[in-house]
PDB file of C-alpha atoms in Angstrom:
ATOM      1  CA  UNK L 109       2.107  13.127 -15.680  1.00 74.00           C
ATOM      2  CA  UNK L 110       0.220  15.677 -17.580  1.00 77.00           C
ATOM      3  CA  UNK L 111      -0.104  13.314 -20.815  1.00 79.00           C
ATOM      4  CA  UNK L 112      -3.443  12.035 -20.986  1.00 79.00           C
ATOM      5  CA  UNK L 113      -1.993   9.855 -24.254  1.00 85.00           C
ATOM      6  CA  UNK L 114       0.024   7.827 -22.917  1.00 81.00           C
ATOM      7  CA  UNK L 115       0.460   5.144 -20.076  1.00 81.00           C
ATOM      8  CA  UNK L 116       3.657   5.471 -18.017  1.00 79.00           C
ATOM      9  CA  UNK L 117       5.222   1.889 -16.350  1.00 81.00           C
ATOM     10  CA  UNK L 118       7.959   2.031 -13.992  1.00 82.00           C
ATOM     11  CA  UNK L 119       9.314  -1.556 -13.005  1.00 82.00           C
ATOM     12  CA  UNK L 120      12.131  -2.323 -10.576  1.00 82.00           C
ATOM     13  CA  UNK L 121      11.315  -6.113 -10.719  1.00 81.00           C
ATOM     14  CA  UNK L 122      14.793  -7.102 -13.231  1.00 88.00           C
ATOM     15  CA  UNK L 123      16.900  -4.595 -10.618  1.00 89.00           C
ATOM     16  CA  UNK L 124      18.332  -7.417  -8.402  1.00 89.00           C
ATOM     17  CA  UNK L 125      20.455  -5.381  -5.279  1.00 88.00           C
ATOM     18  CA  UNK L 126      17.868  -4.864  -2.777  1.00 81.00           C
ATOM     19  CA  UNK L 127      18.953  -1.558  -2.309  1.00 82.00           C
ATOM     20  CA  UNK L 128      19.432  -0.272  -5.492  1.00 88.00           C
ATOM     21  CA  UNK L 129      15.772  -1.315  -5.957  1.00 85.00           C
ATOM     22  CA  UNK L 130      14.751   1.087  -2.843  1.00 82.00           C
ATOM     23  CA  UNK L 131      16.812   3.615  -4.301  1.00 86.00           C
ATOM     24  CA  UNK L 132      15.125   2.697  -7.088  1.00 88.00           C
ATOM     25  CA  UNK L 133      11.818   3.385  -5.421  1.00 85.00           C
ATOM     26  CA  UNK L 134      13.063   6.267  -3.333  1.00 85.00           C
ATOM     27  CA  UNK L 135      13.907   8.394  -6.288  1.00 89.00           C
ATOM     28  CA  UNK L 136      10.678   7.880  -8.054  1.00 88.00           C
ATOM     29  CA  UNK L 137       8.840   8.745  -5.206  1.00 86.00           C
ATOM     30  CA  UNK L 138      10.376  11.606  -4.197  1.00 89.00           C
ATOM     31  CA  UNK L 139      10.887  13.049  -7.917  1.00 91.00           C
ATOM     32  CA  UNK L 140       6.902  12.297  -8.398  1.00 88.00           C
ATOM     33  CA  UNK L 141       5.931  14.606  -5.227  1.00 89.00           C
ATOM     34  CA  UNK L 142       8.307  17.101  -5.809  1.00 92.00           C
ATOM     35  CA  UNK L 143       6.401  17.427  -9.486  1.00 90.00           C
ATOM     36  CA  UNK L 144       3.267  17.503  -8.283  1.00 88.00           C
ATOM     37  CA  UNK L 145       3.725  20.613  -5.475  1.00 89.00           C
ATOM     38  CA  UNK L 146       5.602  22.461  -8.463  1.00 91.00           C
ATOM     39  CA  UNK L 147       3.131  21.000 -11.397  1.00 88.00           C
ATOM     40  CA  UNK L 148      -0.916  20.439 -10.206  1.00 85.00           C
ATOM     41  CA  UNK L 149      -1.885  17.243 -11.465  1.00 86.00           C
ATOM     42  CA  UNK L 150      -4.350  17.688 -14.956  1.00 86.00           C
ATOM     43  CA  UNK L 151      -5.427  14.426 -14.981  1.00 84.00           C
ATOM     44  CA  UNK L 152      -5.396  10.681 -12.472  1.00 82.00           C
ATOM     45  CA  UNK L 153      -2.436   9.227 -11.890  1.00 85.00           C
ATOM     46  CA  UNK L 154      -2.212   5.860 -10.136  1.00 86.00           C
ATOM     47  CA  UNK L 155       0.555   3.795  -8.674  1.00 86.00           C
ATOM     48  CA  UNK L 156       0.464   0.236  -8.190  1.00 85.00           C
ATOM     49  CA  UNK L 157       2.478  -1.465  -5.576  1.00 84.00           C
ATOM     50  CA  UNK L 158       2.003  -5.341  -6.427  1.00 85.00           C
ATOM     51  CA  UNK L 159       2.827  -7.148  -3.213  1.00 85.00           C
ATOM     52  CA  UNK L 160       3.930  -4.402  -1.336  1.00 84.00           C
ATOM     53  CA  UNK L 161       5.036  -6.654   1.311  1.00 84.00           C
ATOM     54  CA  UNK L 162       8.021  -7.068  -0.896  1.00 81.00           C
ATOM     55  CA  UNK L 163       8.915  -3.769  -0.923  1.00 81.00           C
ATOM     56  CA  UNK L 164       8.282  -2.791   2.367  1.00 82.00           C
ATOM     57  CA  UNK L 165       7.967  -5.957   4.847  1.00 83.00           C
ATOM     58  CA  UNK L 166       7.289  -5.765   8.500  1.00 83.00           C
ATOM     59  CA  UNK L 167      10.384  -4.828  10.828  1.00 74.00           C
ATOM     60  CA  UNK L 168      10.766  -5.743  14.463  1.00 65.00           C
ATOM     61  CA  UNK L 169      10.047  -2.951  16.668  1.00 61.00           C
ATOM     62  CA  UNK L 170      12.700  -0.439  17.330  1.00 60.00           C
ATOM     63  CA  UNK L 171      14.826  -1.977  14.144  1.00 58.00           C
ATOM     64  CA  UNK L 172      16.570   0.862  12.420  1.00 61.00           C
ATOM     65  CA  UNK L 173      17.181   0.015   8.719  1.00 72.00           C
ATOM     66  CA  UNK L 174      17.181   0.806   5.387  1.00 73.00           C
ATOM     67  CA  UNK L 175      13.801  -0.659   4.863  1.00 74.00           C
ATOM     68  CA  UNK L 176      12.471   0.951   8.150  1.00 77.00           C
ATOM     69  CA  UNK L 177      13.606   4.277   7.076  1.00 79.00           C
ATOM     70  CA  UNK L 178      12.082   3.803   3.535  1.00 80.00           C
ATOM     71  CA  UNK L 179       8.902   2.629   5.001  1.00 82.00           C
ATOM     72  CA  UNK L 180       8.534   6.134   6.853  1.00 84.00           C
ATOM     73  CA  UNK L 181       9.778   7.896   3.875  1.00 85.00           C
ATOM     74  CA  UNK L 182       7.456   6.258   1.708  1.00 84.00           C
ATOM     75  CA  UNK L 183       4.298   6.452   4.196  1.00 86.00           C
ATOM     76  CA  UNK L 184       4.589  10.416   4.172  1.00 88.00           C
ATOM     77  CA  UNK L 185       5.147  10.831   0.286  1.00 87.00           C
ATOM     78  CA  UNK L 186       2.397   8.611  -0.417  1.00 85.00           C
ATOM     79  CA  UNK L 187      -0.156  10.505   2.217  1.00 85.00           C
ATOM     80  CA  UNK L 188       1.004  13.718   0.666  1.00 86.00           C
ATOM     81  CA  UNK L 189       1.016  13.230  -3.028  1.00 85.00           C
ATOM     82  CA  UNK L 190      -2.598  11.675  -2.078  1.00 83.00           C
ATOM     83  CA  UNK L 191      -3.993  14.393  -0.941  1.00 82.00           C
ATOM     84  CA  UNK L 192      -2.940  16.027  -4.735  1.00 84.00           C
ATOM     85  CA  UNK L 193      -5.173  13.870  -6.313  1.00 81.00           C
ATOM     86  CA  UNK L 194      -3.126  10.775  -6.527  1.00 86.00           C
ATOM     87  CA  UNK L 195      -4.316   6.785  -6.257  1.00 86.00           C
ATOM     88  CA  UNK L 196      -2.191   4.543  -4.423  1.00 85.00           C
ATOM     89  CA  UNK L 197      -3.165   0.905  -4.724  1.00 87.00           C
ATOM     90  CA  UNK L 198      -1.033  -1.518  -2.568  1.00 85.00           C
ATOM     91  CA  UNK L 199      -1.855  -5.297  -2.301  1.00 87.00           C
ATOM     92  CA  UNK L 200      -0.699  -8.373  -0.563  1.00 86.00           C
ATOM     93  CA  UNK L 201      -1.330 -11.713   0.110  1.00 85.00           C
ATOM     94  CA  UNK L 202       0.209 -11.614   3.514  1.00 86.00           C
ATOM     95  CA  UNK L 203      -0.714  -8.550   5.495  1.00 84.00           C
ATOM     96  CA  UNK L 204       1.378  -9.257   8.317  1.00 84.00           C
ATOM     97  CA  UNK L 205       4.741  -9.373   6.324  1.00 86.00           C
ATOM     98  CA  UNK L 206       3.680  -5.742   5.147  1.00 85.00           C
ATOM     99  CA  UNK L 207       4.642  -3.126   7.122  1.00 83.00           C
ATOM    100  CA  UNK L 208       1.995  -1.704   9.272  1.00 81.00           C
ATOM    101  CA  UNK L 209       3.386   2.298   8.757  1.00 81.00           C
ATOM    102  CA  UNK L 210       2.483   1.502   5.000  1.00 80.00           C
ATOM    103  CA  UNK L 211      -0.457  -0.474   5.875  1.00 78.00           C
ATOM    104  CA  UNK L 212      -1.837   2.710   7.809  1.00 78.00           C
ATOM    105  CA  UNK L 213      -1.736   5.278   4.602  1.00 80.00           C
ATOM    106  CA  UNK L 214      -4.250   3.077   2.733  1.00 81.00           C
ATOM    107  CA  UNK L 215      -8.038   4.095   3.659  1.00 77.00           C
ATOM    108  CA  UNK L 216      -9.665   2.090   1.097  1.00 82.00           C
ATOM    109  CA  UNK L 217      -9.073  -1.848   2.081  1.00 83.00           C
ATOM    110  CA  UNK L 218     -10.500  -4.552   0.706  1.00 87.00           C
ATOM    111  CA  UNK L 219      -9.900  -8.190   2.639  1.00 87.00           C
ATOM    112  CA  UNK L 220     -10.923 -11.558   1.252  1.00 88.00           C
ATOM    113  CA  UNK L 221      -9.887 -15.191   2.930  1.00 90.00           C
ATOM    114  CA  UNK L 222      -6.775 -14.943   5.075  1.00 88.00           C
ATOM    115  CA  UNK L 223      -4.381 -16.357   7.737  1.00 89.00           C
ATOM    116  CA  UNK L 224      -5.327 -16.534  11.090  1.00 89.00           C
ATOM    117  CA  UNK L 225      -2.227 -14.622  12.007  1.00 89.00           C
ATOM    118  CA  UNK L 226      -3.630 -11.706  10.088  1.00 88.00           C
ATOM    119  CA  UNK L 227      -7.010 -12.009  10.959  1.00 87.00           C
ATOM    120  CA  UNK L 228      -6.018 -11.670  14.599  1.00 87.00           C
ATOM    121  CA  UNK L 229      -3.501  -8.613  13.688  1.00 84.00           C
ATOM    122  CA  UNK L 230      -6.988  -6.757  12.228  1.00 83.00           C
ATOM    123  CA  UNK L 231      -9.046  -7.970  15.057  1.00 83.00           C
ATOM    124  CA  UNK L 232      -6.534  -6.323  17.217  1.00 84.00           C
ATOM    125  CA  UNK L 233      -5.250  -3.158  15.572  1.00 80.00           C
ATOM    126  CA  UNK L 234      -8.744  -2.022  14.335  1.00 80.00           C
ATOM    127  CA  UNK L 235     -10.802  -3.087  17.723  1.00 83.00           C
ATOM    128  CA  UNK L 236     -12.793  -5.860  15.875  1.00 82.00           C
ATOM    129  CA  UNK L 237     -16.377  -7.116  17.063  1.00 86.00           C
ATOM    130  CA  UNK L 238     -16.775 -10.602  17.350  1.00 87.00           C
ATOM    131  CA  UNK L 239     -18.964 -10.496  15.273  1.00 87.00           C
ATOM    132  CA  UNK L 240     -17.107  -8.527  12.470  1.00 86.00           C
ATOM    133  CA  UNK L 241     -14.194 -11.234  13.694  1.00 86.00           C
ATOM    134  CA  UNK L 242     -16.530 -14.109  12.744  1.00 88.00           C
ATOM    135  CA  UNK L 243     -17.776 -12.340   9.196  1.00 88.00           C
ATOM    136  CA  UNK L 244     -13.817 -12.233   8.254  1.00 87.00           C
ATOM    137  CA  UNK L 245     -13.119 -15.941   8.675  1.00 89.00           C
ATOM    138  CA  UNK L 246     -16.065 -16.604   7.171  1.00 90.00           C
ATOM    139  CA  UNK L 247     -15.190 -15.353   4.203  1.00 90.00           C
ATOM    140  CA  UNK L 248     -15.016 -18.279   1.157  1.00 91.00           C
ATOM    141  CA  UNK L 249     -12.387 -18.106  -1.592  1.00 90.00           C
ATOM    142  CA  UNK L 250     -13.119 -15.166  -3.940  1.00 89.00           C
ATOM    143  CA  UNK L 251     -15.394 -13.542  -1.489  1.00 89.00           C
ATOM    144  CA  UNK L 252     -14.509  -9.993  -0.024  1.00 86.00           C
ATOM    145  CA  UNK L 253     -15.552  -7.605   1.820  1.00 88.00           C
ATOM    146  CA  UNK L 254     -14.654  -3.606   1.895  1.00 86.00           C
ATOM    147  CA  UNK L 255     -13.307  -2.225   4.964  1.00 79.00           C
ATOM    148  CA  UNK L 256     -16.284   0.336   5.787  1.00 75.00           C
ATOM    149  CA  UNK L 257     -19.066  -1.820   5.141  1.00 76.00           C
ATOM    150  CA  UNK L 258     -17.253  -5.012   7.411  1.00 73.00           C
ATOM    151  CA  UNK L 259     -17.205  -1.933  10.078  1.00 69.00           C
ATOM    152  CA  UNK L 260     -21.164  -2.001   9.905  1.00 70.00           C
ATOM    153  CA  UNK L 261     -21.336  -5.737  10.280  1.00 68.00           C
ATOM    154  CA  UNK L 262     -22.984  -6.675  13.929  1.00 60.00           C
TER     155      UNK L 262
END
């Protein structure tokens, strides 16, 4: 983490067992935080979740799982490791197949044309204005708009 010559790529995507992919994911996770208290960071590190949703989709209220537990695991190593200096970029095309404990540890969101059944899940979980309501599905293909300055919009 402290080689500023070379790019590091870790990619589950040819793992196929589901759960040797979270393990997959736990492990590097956890083994990246643990470096980083023992090992301040020297220079940016970013991880990229592509489609997080695949990772860590939505669960049903009160379900206990595998990918429940991961998604709490995962949405306090990612908040910690963070606040060391860390990037974490997540997107998805469907943000209510992505699990909103996740969802919560990003504070930098960008949103561009989407569902109705996500626009309503924004509208609701972030107290939307109409207005800011009406901006979002407004929005035309390729057009997006950055969480703080949609907050503004009146």
């Amino acid at each position: 983490l402290n080689d500023p010559k070379h790019y590091h790529f870790f990619i589950a995507k040819w793992i196929k067992d589901k759960r040797m992919k979270y393990f997959f994911y736990v492990n590097l996770i956890s083994g990246l935080a643990e470096y980083i208290k023992l090992h301040p960071l020297k220079y940016n590190v970013v991880i990229i979740f592509e489609e997080i949703k695949v990772l860590l989709p939505a669960t049903s209220s009160g379900e206990v799982s595998f990918q429940s537990n991961l998604a709490d695991l995962m949405a306090r190593i990612l908040s910690e490791i963070r606040s060391k200096g860390v990037t974490v970029v997540g997107s998805t095309q469907v943000l209510t197949e992505t699990n909103s404990k996740v969802n919560s540890v990003f504070n930098e969101r960008f949103y561009g044309v989407m569902s109705d059944k996500d626009t309503a899940r924004i509208f609701k979980e972030q107290a939307l204005k109409t207005e800011q309501l009406n901006f979002l599905k407004n929005l035309k293909k390729g057009e997006f708009v950055r969480w703080n300055e949609l907050k503004q919009v009146t």
